[in-house]
């Protein structure tokens, strides 16, 4: 069994990005990532801290716009509009989840597509569905594909099962796997006889957020398992959606939790921020 080490793959990509930043930018013109954080959600604050720390490590500029939990939608919209109009801001995202009084879909979609390094706006999702190369892609699915490529995992013709149907991971993951010529089944918590679907999978991506939903005995011998689940228990233990120990006895490759999908999500955001900055530095003729 081989561990799909997202942390190690991420380190290699980091070096490539740092070299590109040094060659193409000065400290004053380096890629700039802007983050909007609302409230004091501990998980959200931790994710933002990790992303900002990575941006700094890569030589990016970064800017945090932190609002109280009771902020009005008008205030967030005004800040998004200002950052959209700011030529010095290359990439912008709104950290989810948001407080219930805010429309997360509407606010996320207010970000201009050329700054949507998170890949979650309607424009980015539409480009993904149509197979267009100019759009950004949701970071977790894109990072998973990059991780599989790094380990030489063949996807064409394989039976792929995605457990999860979120807009952030499950749905776009299915599209990316189809684009690589896998035959894709999408399952979720309401799927009847989930075990038999999983047992067919040559490639399994679990992204539903239910600890140990996928049992080790369900895994097809030799399957490749990507566990995008991440749940912290009351005692601080972090669990994925797959029973790791039991599944690793049957799988050919498996991601650890943590250290598998998470680092690939963050580095994909950084790679897409760099791409946005390069577009700003050298705009295409259609953008002039």
Coordinates of C-alpha atoms in Angstrom, one line a residue:
X1 CA 0.0 0.0 0.0
X2 CA 1.3 3.5 -1.0
X3 CA 0.4 6.6 0.9
X4 CA -0.8 9.5 -1.4
X5 CA 1.3 12.1 0.4
X6 CA -0.3 15.5 -0.4
X7 CA 2.1 17.3 1.9
X8 CA 5.1 16.0 -0.1
X9 CA 3.6 16.8 -3.5
X10 CA 2.6 20.2 -2.2
X11 CA 6.2 20.9 -1.2
X12 CA 7.4 20.3 -4.8
X13 CA 4.7 22.6 -6.2
X14 CA 5.7 25.3 -3.7
X15 CA 9.2 25.3 -5.0
X16 CA 8.0 25.8 -8.5
X17 CA 5.7 28.6 -7.5
X18 CA 8.4 30.4 -5.5
X19 CA 10.8 30.2 -8.4
X20 CA 8.2 31.6 -10.8
X21 CA 7.4 34.5 -8.3
X22 CA 11.1 35.4 -8.0
X23 CA 11.6 35.4 -11.8
X24 CA 8.4 37.2 -12.8
X25 CA 7.6 39.7 -10.0
X26 CA 9.2 42.1 -7.6
X27 CA 8.1 42.1 -3.9
X28 CA 5.9 45.2 -4.7
X29 CA 4.1 43.5 -7.7
X30 CA 4.0 39.9 -6.3
X31 CA 0.6 38.0 -6.6
X32 CA -1.9 39.4 -4.1
X33 CA -4.5 37.2 -2.4
X34 CA -7.4 38.9 -0.7
X35 CA -9.6 37.0 1.8
X36 CA -12.9 38.0 3.4
X37 CA -13.6 36.4 6.7
X38 CA -16.8 36.9 8.7
X39 CA -17.2 36.1 12.3
X40 CA -15.1 34.0 14.7
X41 CA -15.7 30.5 13.5
X42 CA -12.6 28.6 14.8
X43 CA -12.4 26.3 11.8
X44 CA -12.7 29.1 9.3
X45 CA -10.2 31.2 11.1
X46 CA -7.8 28.3 11.1
X47 CA -8.2 27.7 7.3
X48 CA -7.7 31.4 6.6
X49 CA -4.5 31.4 8.8
X50 CA -3.1 28.4 6.9
X51 CA -3.8 30.0 3.5
X52 CA -2.3 33.4 4.5
X53 CA 0.8 31.6 5.9
X54 CA 1.2 29.7 2.7
X55 CA 0.8 32.9 0.6
X56 CA 3.6 34.5 2.7
X57 CA 5.8 31.5 2.3
X58 CA 5.5 31.7 -1.4
X59 CA 6.3 35.3 -1.7
X60 CA 2.8 36.5 -2.3
X61 CA 1.2 39.5 -0.8
X62 CA -2.0 38.8 1.1
X63 CA -4.7 40.9 2.7
X64 CA -7.3 39.8 5.3
X65 CA -10.6 41.6 5.5
X66 CA -12.2 40.5 8.8
X67 CA -15.8 41.5 9.6
X68 CA -17.8 40.9 12.7
X69 CA -20.5 38.1 12.6
X70 CA -23.3 40.7 12.5
X71 CA -22.0 42.5 9.4
X72 CA -24.7 43.4 6.9
X73 CA -24.8 42.0 3.4
X74 CA -24.4 45.5 2.0
X75 CA -21.1 45.9 3.7
X76 CA -19.7 42.6 2.4
X77 CA -21.0 43.4 -1.1
X78 CA -19.3 46.8 -1.0
X79 CA -16.0 45.3 0.0
X80 CA -16.2 42.6 -2.7
X81 CA -17.0 45.3 -5.3
X82 CA -14.0 47.4 -4.2
X83 CA -11.7 44.5 -4.4
X84 CA -13.1 43.5 -7.8
X85 CA -12.3 47.0 -9.0
X86 CA -8.8 47.1 -7.4
X87 CA -6.2 46.2 -10.1
X88 CA -3.7 45.3 -7.3
X89 CA -6.0 42.5 -6.0
X90 CA -5.3 39.4 -8.1
X91 CA -7.4 36.8 -6.3
X92 CA -10.3 37.1 -3.9
X93 CA -12.5 34.7 -2.0
X94 CA -15.1 34.7 0.7
X95 CA -14.3 32.1 3.4
X96 CA -17.3 29.8 3.9
X97 CA -19.4 29.1 5.9
X98 CA -21.0 32.5 6.5
X99 CA -23.5 33.4 9.3
X100 CA -27.0 32.4 8.4
X101 CA -28.3 35.9 7.7
X102 CA -25.8 36.2 4.7
X103 CA -26.5 34.6 1.3
X104 CA -23.2 32.7 0.8
X105 CA -24.1 31.8 -2.8
X106 CA -24.9 35.4 -3.8
X107 CA -21.8 36.8 -2.1
X108 CA -19.4 34.2 -3.6
X109 CA -20.8 34.8 -7.0
X110 CA -20.2 38.5 -6.7
X111 CA -16.5 37.8 -7.1
X112 CA -15.3 38.6 -10.7
X113 CA -14.5 35.4 -12.5
X114 CA -10.9 36.4 -13.3
X115 CA -10.2 36.8 -9.6
X116 CA -12.1 33.6 -8.5
X117 CA -9.0 31.6 -7.6
X118 CA -11.3 29.4 -5.4
X119 CA -13.1 28.3 -8.6
X120 CA -16.6 28.5 -7.0
X121 CA -18.5 31.1 -9.0
X122 CA -21.2 30.3 -11.6
X123 CA -18.8 31.4 -14.3
X124 CA -16.0 29.1 -13.1
X125 CA -18.4 26.1 -12.6
X126 CA -19.9 26.7 -16.0
X127 CA -16.4 26.7 -17.7
X128 CA -15.6 23.5 -15.8
X129 CA -18.8 21.8 -17.0
X130 CA -18.2 22.8 -20.6
X131 CA -14.5 21.7 -20.4
X132 CA -13.2 25.2 -21.1
X133 CA -9.6 25.8 -20.1
X134 CA -9.8 29.5 -19.2
X135 CA -11.7 29.2 -16.0
X136 CA -10.5 28.4 -12.5
X137 CA -11.5 25.1 -10.9
X138 CA -12.7 24.3 -7.4
X139 CA -9.5 23.8 -5.4
X140 CA -10.1 20.5 -3.7
X141 CA -11.1 18.5 -6.8
X142 CA -8.3 20.1 -8.9
X143 CA -5.9 19.3 -6.1
X144 CA -7.0 15.7 -6.0
X145 CA -6.5 15.3 -9.7
X146 CA -3.0 16.8 -9.4
X147 CA -2.2 14.4 -6.5
X148 CA -3.3 11.3 -8.5
X149 CA -1.2 12.5 -11.5
X150 CA 1.8 12.9 -9.2
X151 CA 1.6 9.2 -8.4
X152 CA 0.9 8.1 -11.9
X153 CA -2.6 6.9 -11.2
X154 CA -4.3 6.0 -14.5
X155 CA -7.9 7.3 -14.6
X156 CA -9.0 6.5 -18.2
X157 CA -11.5 3.6 -18.3
X158 CA -11.5 3.1 -14.5
X159 CA -14.7 2.8 -12.4
X160 CA -14.7 5.9 -10.2
X161 CA -17.1 6.3 -7.3
X162 CA -17.5 9.8 -5.6
X163 CA -19.3 9.8 -2.3
X164 CA -20.6 13.3 -1.8
X165 CA -22.5 15.8 -4.0
X166 CA -21.5 19.2 -2.7
X167 CA -20.8 22.1 -5.1
X168 CA -17.3 22.5 -3.6
X169 CA -16.1 18.9 -3.9
X170 CA -18.5 16.1 -5.0
X171 CA -20.1 17.6 -8.1
X172 CA -17.0 19.1 -9.7
X173 CA -14.9 16.0 -8.7
X174 CA -17.3 13.9 -10.8
X175 CA -16.9 16.2 -13.8
X176 CA -13.1 16.2 -13.6
X177 CA -13.0 12.4 -13.4
X178 CA -15.3 12.2 -16.4
X179 CA -13.0 14.6 -18.3
X180 CA -10.2 12.1 -17.7
X181 CA -12.3 9.3 -19.2
X182 CA -13.3 7.6 -15.9
X183 CA -16.8 6.1 -15.6
X184 CA -18.2 7.9 -12.6
X185 CA -20.9 7.1 -10.1
X186 CA -21.9 9.8 -7.6
X187 CA -23.2 8.6 -4.2
X188 CA -24.3 10.4 -1.1
X189 CA -25.7 9.8 2.4
X190 CA -29.1 8.9 0.9
X191 CA -27.8 6.3 -1.5
X192 CA -29.3 2.9 -1.1
X193 CA -26.8 0.1 -0.6
X194 CA -23.8 2.3 -0.6
X195 CA -21.5 -0.6 0.2
X196 CA -22.1 -2.3 -3.2
X197 CA -21.4 1.0 -5.1
X198 CA -18.1 1.4 -3.2
X199 CA -17.1 -2.2 -3.8
X200 CA -17.0 -1.6 -7.5
X201 CA -14.7 1.4 -7.3
X202 CA -11.2 1.3 -8.8
X203 CA -11.0 5.0 -7.7
X204 CA -12.9 6.1 -4.6
X205 CA -13.2 9.7 -3.6
X206 CA -15.0 10.2 -0.2
X207 CA -16.2 13.7 0.5
X208 CA -19.3 13.7 2.6
X209 CA -18.0 14.7 6.1
X210 CA -19.3 11.6 8.0
X211 CA -16.5 10.0 10.0
X212 CA -15.8 6.4 9.0
X213 CA -18.9 6.2 6.8
X214 CA -16.9 4.0 4.3
X215 CA -16.0 0.7 5.9
X216 CA -12.7 -1.1 5.2
X217 CA -14.3 -4.3 4.1
X218 CA -16.2 -2.4 1.3
X219 CA -12.9 -1.5 -0.5
X220 CA -12.1 -3.4 -3.7
X221 CA -8.7 -5.0 -3.5
X222 CA -6.2 -2.7 -5.2
X223 CA -8.5 0.3 -5.2
X224 CA -7.1 3.9 -5.0
X225 CA -8.7 5.8 -2.1
X226 CA -8.9 9.6 -1.8
X227 CA -10.4 10.6 1.6
X228 CA -11.5 14.3 1.5
X229 CA -13.4 14.0 4.8
X230 CA -12.2 16.0 7.8
X231 CA -14.0 15.8 11.1
X232 CA -12.4 16.8 14.5
X233 CA -13.9 14.9 17.4
X234 CA -14.4 16.2 20.9
X235 CA -11.0 14.9 22.0
X236 CA -9.2 16.6 19.1
X237 CA -8.8 13.4 17.0
X238 CA -9.2 14.1 13.2
X239 CA -11.1 11.4 11.3
X240 CA -11.7 11.0 7.6
X241 CA -14.8 9.5 5.9
X242 CA -12.9 6.1 5.4
X243 CA -11.9 3.6 8.0
X244 CA -8.2 4.2 7.3
X245 CA -6.6 1.2 9.0
X246 CA -9.0 -1.4 7.6
X247 CA -9.1 0.2 4.2
X248 CA -5.3 0.4 3.9
X249 CA -5.1 -3.4 4.1
X250 CA -7.0 -3.6 0.8
X251 CA -6.1 -0.5 -1.1
X252 CA -3.2 0.0 -3.4
X253 CA -3.0 3.7 -2.6
X254 CA -4.7 5.8 0.1
X255 CA -4.5 9.4 1.4
X256 CA -3.8 10.0 5.0
X257 CA -6.1 12.3 7.0
X258 CA -4.7 14.9 7.7
X259 CA -1.8 15.3 5.2
X260 CA -3.5 14.1 2.0
X261 CA -6.1 16.2 0.4
X262 CA -5.8 19.3 2.6
X263 CA -2.3 20.4 1.5
X264 CA -3.3 19.9 -2.2
X265 CA -6.4 22.2 -1.7
X266 CA -4.3 25.0 -0.3
X267 CA -1.5 24.8 -2.9
X268 CA -4.1 24.7 -5.7
X269 CA -5.5 28.0 -4.4
X270 CA -2.0 29.4 -4.5
X271 CA -1.3 28.1 -8.0
X272 CA -4.5 29.6 -9.3
X273 CA -3.7 32.9 -7.6
X274 CA -0.3 32.9 -9.4
X275 CA -2.1 32.3 -12.6
X276 CA -4.5 35.2 -12.0
X277 CA -1.4 37.5 -11.3
X278 CA 0.3 36.4 -14.5
X279 CA -2.9 37.3 -16.4
X280 CA -2.7 40.7 -14.8
X281 CA 0.9 41.1 -15.7
X282 CA 0.4 39.9 -19.3
X283 CA -3.2 40.4 -20.2
X284 CA -4.5 38.6 -23.4
X285 CA -5.5 40.7 -26.4
X286 CA -9.1 40.0 -25.6
X287 CA -8.7 41.7 -22.2
X288 CA -7.1 44.9 -23.6

